[in-house]
């Protein structure tokens, strides 16, 4: 997906879209962690665990891509370290 964006869009536009996706992934991860904290049923807890793991992998992927496009930009040192929206 990002290879297509790189060919069709200028570098700055692709990078801006990537940063928006990164921020959305950060928000989704925080929401999923909140859902996990409030889950009571065993099946719901399992579902939340899978969701948090998937979102962590997505966030890490997006962070890696952002670092490849702009290695000098400041990013969180820990992909799970984020501020409240």
Short mmCIF file of N, CA and C in Angstrom, two decimals:
data_model
loop_
_atom_site.label_atom_id
_atom_site.label_comp_id
_atom_site.label_asym_id
_atom_site.label_seq_id
_atom_site.Cartn_x
_atom_site.Cartn_y
_atom_site.Cartn_z
N UNK A 1 0.83 -1.18 0.00
CA UNK A 1 0.00 0.00 0.00
C UNK A 1 0.88 1.25 0.00
N UNK A 2 1.89 1.29 0.83
CA UNK A 2 2.72 2.48 0.93
C UNK A 2 3.63 2.62 -0.28
N UNK A 3 3.96 1.52 -0.94
CA UNK A 3 4.75 1.61 -2.16
C UNK A 3 3.97 2.33 -3.24
N UNK A 4 2.68 2.06 -3.34
CA UNK A 4 1.84 2.74 -4.32
C UNK A 4 1.77 4.23 -4.01
N UNK A 5 1.58 4.57 -2.73
CA UNK A 5 1.51 5.97 -2.34
C UNK A 5 2.82 6.68 -2.65
N UNK A 6 3.94 6.00 -2.46
CA UNK A 6 5.24 6.61 -2.70
C UNK A 6 5.42 6.97 -4.17
N UNK A 7 4.90 6.13 -5.06
CA UNK A 7 5.05 6.38 -6.49
C UNK A 7 4.14 7.49 -6.98
N UNK A 8 2.95 7.57 -6.45
CA UNK A 8 1.96 8.50 -6.96
C UNK A 8 1.96 9.85 -6.27
N UNK A 9 2.40 9.90 -5.04
CA UNK A 9 2.33 11.14 -4.26
C UNK A 9 3.72 11.69 -3.99
N UNK A 10 3.81 12.99 -3.82
CA UNK A 10 5.08 13.55 -3.38
C UNK A 10 5.42 13.01 -1.99
N UNK A 11 6.70 13.03 -1.69
CA UNK A 11 7.19 12.49 -0.42
C UNK A 11 6.49 13.13 0.78
N UNK A 12 6.30 14.43 0.76
CA UNK A 12 5.71 15.11 1.91
C UNK A 12 4.24 14.73 2.10
N UNK A 13 3.50 14.50 1.02
CA UNK A 13 2.10 14.11 1.13
C UNK A 13 1.99 12.70 1.70
N UNK A 14 2.80 11.78 1.20
CA UNK A 14 2.79 10.40 1.70
C UNK A 14 3.17 10.39 3.18
N UNK A 15 4.13 11.20 3.55
CA UNK A 15 4.57 11.27 4.94
C UNK A 15 3.46 11.85 5.82
N UNK A 16 2.76 12.85 5.34
CA UNK A 16 1.66 13.45 6.12
C UNK A 16 0.54 12.44 6.34
N UNK A 17 0.21 11.68 5.31
CA UNK A 17 -0.83 10.65 5.44
C UNK A 17 -0.38 9.58 6.42
N UNK A 18 0.87 9.21 6.35
CA UNK A 18 1.42 8.22 7.26
C UNK A 18 1.35 8.70 8.71
N UNK A 19 1.65 9.97 8.95
CA UNK A 19 1.57 10.51 10.30
C UNK A 19 0.12 10.52 10.81
N UNK A 20 -0.82 10.81 9.92
CA UNK A 20 -2.23 10.76 10.31
C UNK A 20 -2.64 9.34 10.70
N UNK A 21 -2.21 8.36 9.91
CA UNK A 21 -2.50 6.96 10.22
C UNK A 21 -1.83 6.54 11.53
N UNK A 22 -0.64 7.04 11.77
CA UNK A 22 0.07 6.73 13.00
C UNK A 22 -0.68 7.28 14.22
N UNK A 23 -1.19 8.49 14.09
CA UNK A 23 -1.95 9.09 15.19
C UNK A 23 -3.27 8.34 15.41
N UNK A 24 -3.91 7.91 14.34
CA UNK A 24 -5.15 7.14 14.46
C UNK A 24 -4.86 5.80 15.13
N UNK A 25 -3.76 5.16 14.76
CA UNK A 25 -3.38 3.89 15.37
C UNK A 25 -3.09 4.07 16.86
N UNK A 26 -2.48 5.18 17.20
CA UNK A 26 -2.20 5.48 18.61
C UNK A 26 -3.50 5.63 19.41
N UNK A 27 -4.46 6.34 18.83
CA UNK A 27 -5.76 6.53 19.49
C UNK A 27 -6.50 5.19 19.62
N UNK A 28 -6.51 4.40 18.53
CA UNK A 28 -7.18 3.10 18.56
C UNK A 28 -6.57 2.17 19.60
N UNK A 29 -5.25 2.23 19.74
CA UNK A 29 -4.57 1.40 20.73
C UNK A 29 -4.96 1.82 22.15
N UNK A 30 -5.03 3.10 22.39
CA UNK A 30 -5.44 3.57 23.72
C UNK A 30 -6.87 3.14 24.03
N UNK A 31 -7.74 3.21 23.04
CA UNK A 31 -9.12 2.79 23.22
C UNK A 31 -9.21 1.29 23.49
N UNK A 32 -8.46 0.51 22.77
CA UNK A 32 -8.45 -0.94 22.96
C UNK A 32 -7.92 -1.31 24.36
N UNK A 33 -6.91 -0.58 24.82
CA UNK A 33 -6.38 -0.85 26.16
C UNK A 33 -7.40 -0.48 27.23
N UNK A 34 -8.15 0.57 27.01
CA UNK A 34 -9.23 0.92 27.94
C UNK A 34 -10.30 -0.16 27.95
N UNK A 35 -10.66 -0.66 26.77
CA UNK A 35 -11.66 -1.74 26.70
C UNK A 35 -11.17 -2.98 27.44
N UNK A 36 -9.90 -3.28 27.31
CA UNK A 36 -9.34 -4.43 28.00
C UNK A 36 -9.43 -4.24 29.52
N UNK A 37 -9.14 -3.05 30.00
CA UNK A 37 -9.19 -2.78 31.43
C UNK A 37 -10.59 -2.93 32.00
N UNK A 38 -11.60 -2.71 31.16
CA UNK A 38 -12.98 -2.76 31.63
C UNK A 38 -13.69 -4.07 31.30
N UNK A 39 -13.04 -4.98 30.62
CA UNK A 39 -13.66 -6.25 30.23
C UNK A 39 -13.82 -7.16 31.45
N UNK A 40 -14.96 -7.82 31.53
CA UNK A 40 -15.25 -8.72 32.65
C UNK A 40 -15.40 -10.17 32.22
N UNK A 41 -15.98 -10.40 31.07
CA UNK A 41 -16.24 -11.75 30.58
C UNK A 41 -14.97 -12.36 29.98
N UNK A 42 -14.71 -13.64 30.23
CA UNK A 42 -13.49 -14.27 29.70
C UNK A 42 -13.36 -14.18 28.18
N UNK A 43 -14.44 -14.39 27.46
CA UNK A 43 -14.38 -14.30 25.99
C UNK A 43 -14.09 -12.88 25.54
N UNK A 44 -14.64 -11.91 26.22
CA UNK A 44 -14.39 -10.50 25.88
C UNK A 44 -12.95 -10.12 26.20
N UNK A 45 -12.42 -10.66 27.28
CA UNK A 45 -11.01 -10.41 27.63
C UNK A 45 -10.10 -10.95 26.53
N UNK A 46 -10.38 -12.18 26.06
CA UNK A 46 -9.59 -12.76 24.97
C UNK A 46 -9.65 -11.89 23.72
N UNK A 47 -10.84 -11.43 23.39
CA UNK A 47 -11.03 -10.57 22.22
C UNK A 47 -10.20 -9.29 22.36
N UNK A 48 -10.23 -8.69 23.52
CA UNK A 48 -9.48 -7.45 23.77
C UNK A 48 -7.98 -7.68 23.66
N UNK A 49 -7.53 -8.83 24.14
CA UNK A 49 -6.10 -9.15 24.06
C UNK A 49 -5.66 -9.23 22.60
N UNK A 50 -6.44 -9.92 21.77
CA UNK A 50 -6.11 -10.02 20.35
C UNK A 50 -6.14 -8.65 19.68
N UNK A 51 -7.12 -7.85 20.05
CA UNK A 51 -7.24 -6.52 19.45
C UNK A 51 -6.05 -5.64 19.83
N UNK A 52 -5.66 -5.66 21.10
CA UNK A 52 -4.51 -4.86 21.54
C UNK A 52 -3.24 -5.32 20.84
N UNK A 53 -3.04 -6.63 20.73
CA UNK A 53 -1.85 -7.15 20.06
C UNK A 53 -1.81 -6.73 18.60
N UNK A 54 -2.95 -6.83 17.91
CA UNK A 54 -3.00 -6.44 16.50
C UNK A 54 -2.71 -4.94 16.33
N UNK A 55 -3.27 -4.12 17.19
CA UNK A 55 -3.06 -2.68 17.09
C UNK A 55 -1.62 -2.30 17.44
N UNK A 56 -1.01 -3.02 18.36
CA UNK A 56 0.40 -2.78 18.68
C UNK A 56 1.28 -3.08 17.47
N UNK A 57 0.97 -4.17 16.77
CA UNK A 57 1.76 -4.51 15.58
C UNK A 57 1.55 -3.47 14.47
N UNK A 58 0.32 -2.99 14.31
CA UNK A 58 0.05 -1.96 13.30
C UNK A 58 0.80 -0.68 13.64
N UNK A 59 0.76 -0.29 14.90
CA UNK A 59 1.45 0.93 15.32
C UNK A 59 2.96 0.80 15.07
N UNK A 60 3.50 -0.34 15.41
CA UNK A 60 4.94 -0.56 15.21
C UNK A 60 5.29 -0.52 13.72
N UNK A 61 4.45 -1.12 12.88
CA UNK A 61 4.66 -1.09 11.43
C UNK A 61 4.66 0.34 10.91
N UNK A 62 3.63 1.11 11.29
CA UNK A 62 3.53 2.50 10.82
C UNK A 62 4.70 3.35 11.32
N UNK A 63 5.12 3.12 12.55
CA UNK A 63 6.25 3.86 13.11
C UNK A 63 7.53 3.55 12.33
N UNK A 64 7.72 2.29 11.99
CA UNK A 64 8.89 1.91 11.20
C UNK A 64 8.87 2.58 9.83
N UNK A 65 7.72 2.59 9.18
CA UNK A 65 7.59 3.24 7.87
C UNK A 65 7.85 4.75 7.98
N UNK A 66 7.34 5.37 9.03
CA UNK A 66 7.56 6.81 9.21
C UNK A 66 9.04 7.10 9.42
N UNK A 67 9.72 6.25 10.17
CA UNK A 67 11.15 6.44 10.39
C UNK A 67 11.94 6.24 9.10
N UNK A 68 11.47 5.35 8.22
CA UNK A 68 12.15 5.15 6.94
C UNK A 68 12.00 6.38 6.05
N UNK A 69 10.83 7.01 6.07
CA UNK A 69 10.59 8.18 5.24
C UNK A 69 11.30 9.42 5.78
N UNK A 70 11.38 9.53 7.11
CA UNK A 70 12.02 10.71 7.71
C UNK A 70 12.74 10.28 8.98
N UNK A 71 13.97 9.80 8.85
CA UNK A 71 14.70 9.28 10.01
C UNK A 71 15.08 10.34 11.04
N UNK A 72 15.06 11.60 10.68
CA UNK A 72 15.48 12.66 11.60
C UNK A 72 14.34 13.20 12.47
N UNK A 73 13.11 12.83 12.17
CA UNK A 73 11.96 13.34 12.93
C UNK A 73 11.90 12.68 14.30
N UNK A 74 11.45 13.42 15.32
CA UNK A 74 11.33 12.83 16.65
C UNK A 74 10.10 11.93 16.76
N UNK A 75 10.30 10.76 17.29
CA UNK A 75 9.21 9.80 17.52
C UNK A 75 9.33 9.31 18.94
N UNK A 76 8.25 8.71 19.43
CA UNK A 76 8.29 8.09 20.76
C UNK A 76 9.31 6.96 20.72
N UNK A 77 10.13 6.84 21.75
CA UNK A 77 11.13 5.79 21.80
C UNK A 77 10.47 4.42 21.94
N UNK A 78 9.37 4.37 22.66
CA UNK A 78 8.64 3.14 22.88
C UNK A 78 7.31 3.24 22.13
N UNK A 79 7.01 2.30 21.22
CA UNK A 79 5.76 2.40 20.46
C UNK A 79 4.51 2.38 21.33
N UNK A 80 4.62 1.92 22.55
CA UNK A 80 3.45 1.89 23.43
C UNK A 80 3.36 3.14 24.30
N UNK A 81 4.33 4.02 24.17
CA UNK A 81 4.39 5.24 24.95
C UNK A 81 3.70 6.36 24.17
N UNK A 82 2.53 6.76 24.64
CA UNK A 82 1.81 7.81 23.94
C UNK A 82 1.02 8.64 24.93
N UNK A 83 0.66 9.82 24.50
CA UNK A 83 -0.10 10.73 25.36
C UNK A 83 -1.58 10.56 25.10
N UNK A 84 -2.38 10.98 26.04
CA UNK A 84 -3.82 10.93 25.89
C UNK A 84 -4.25 11.93 24.83
N UNK A 85 -5.22 11.55 23.96
CA UNK A 85 -5.69 12.48 22.91
C UNK A 85 -6.43 13.65 23.47
#
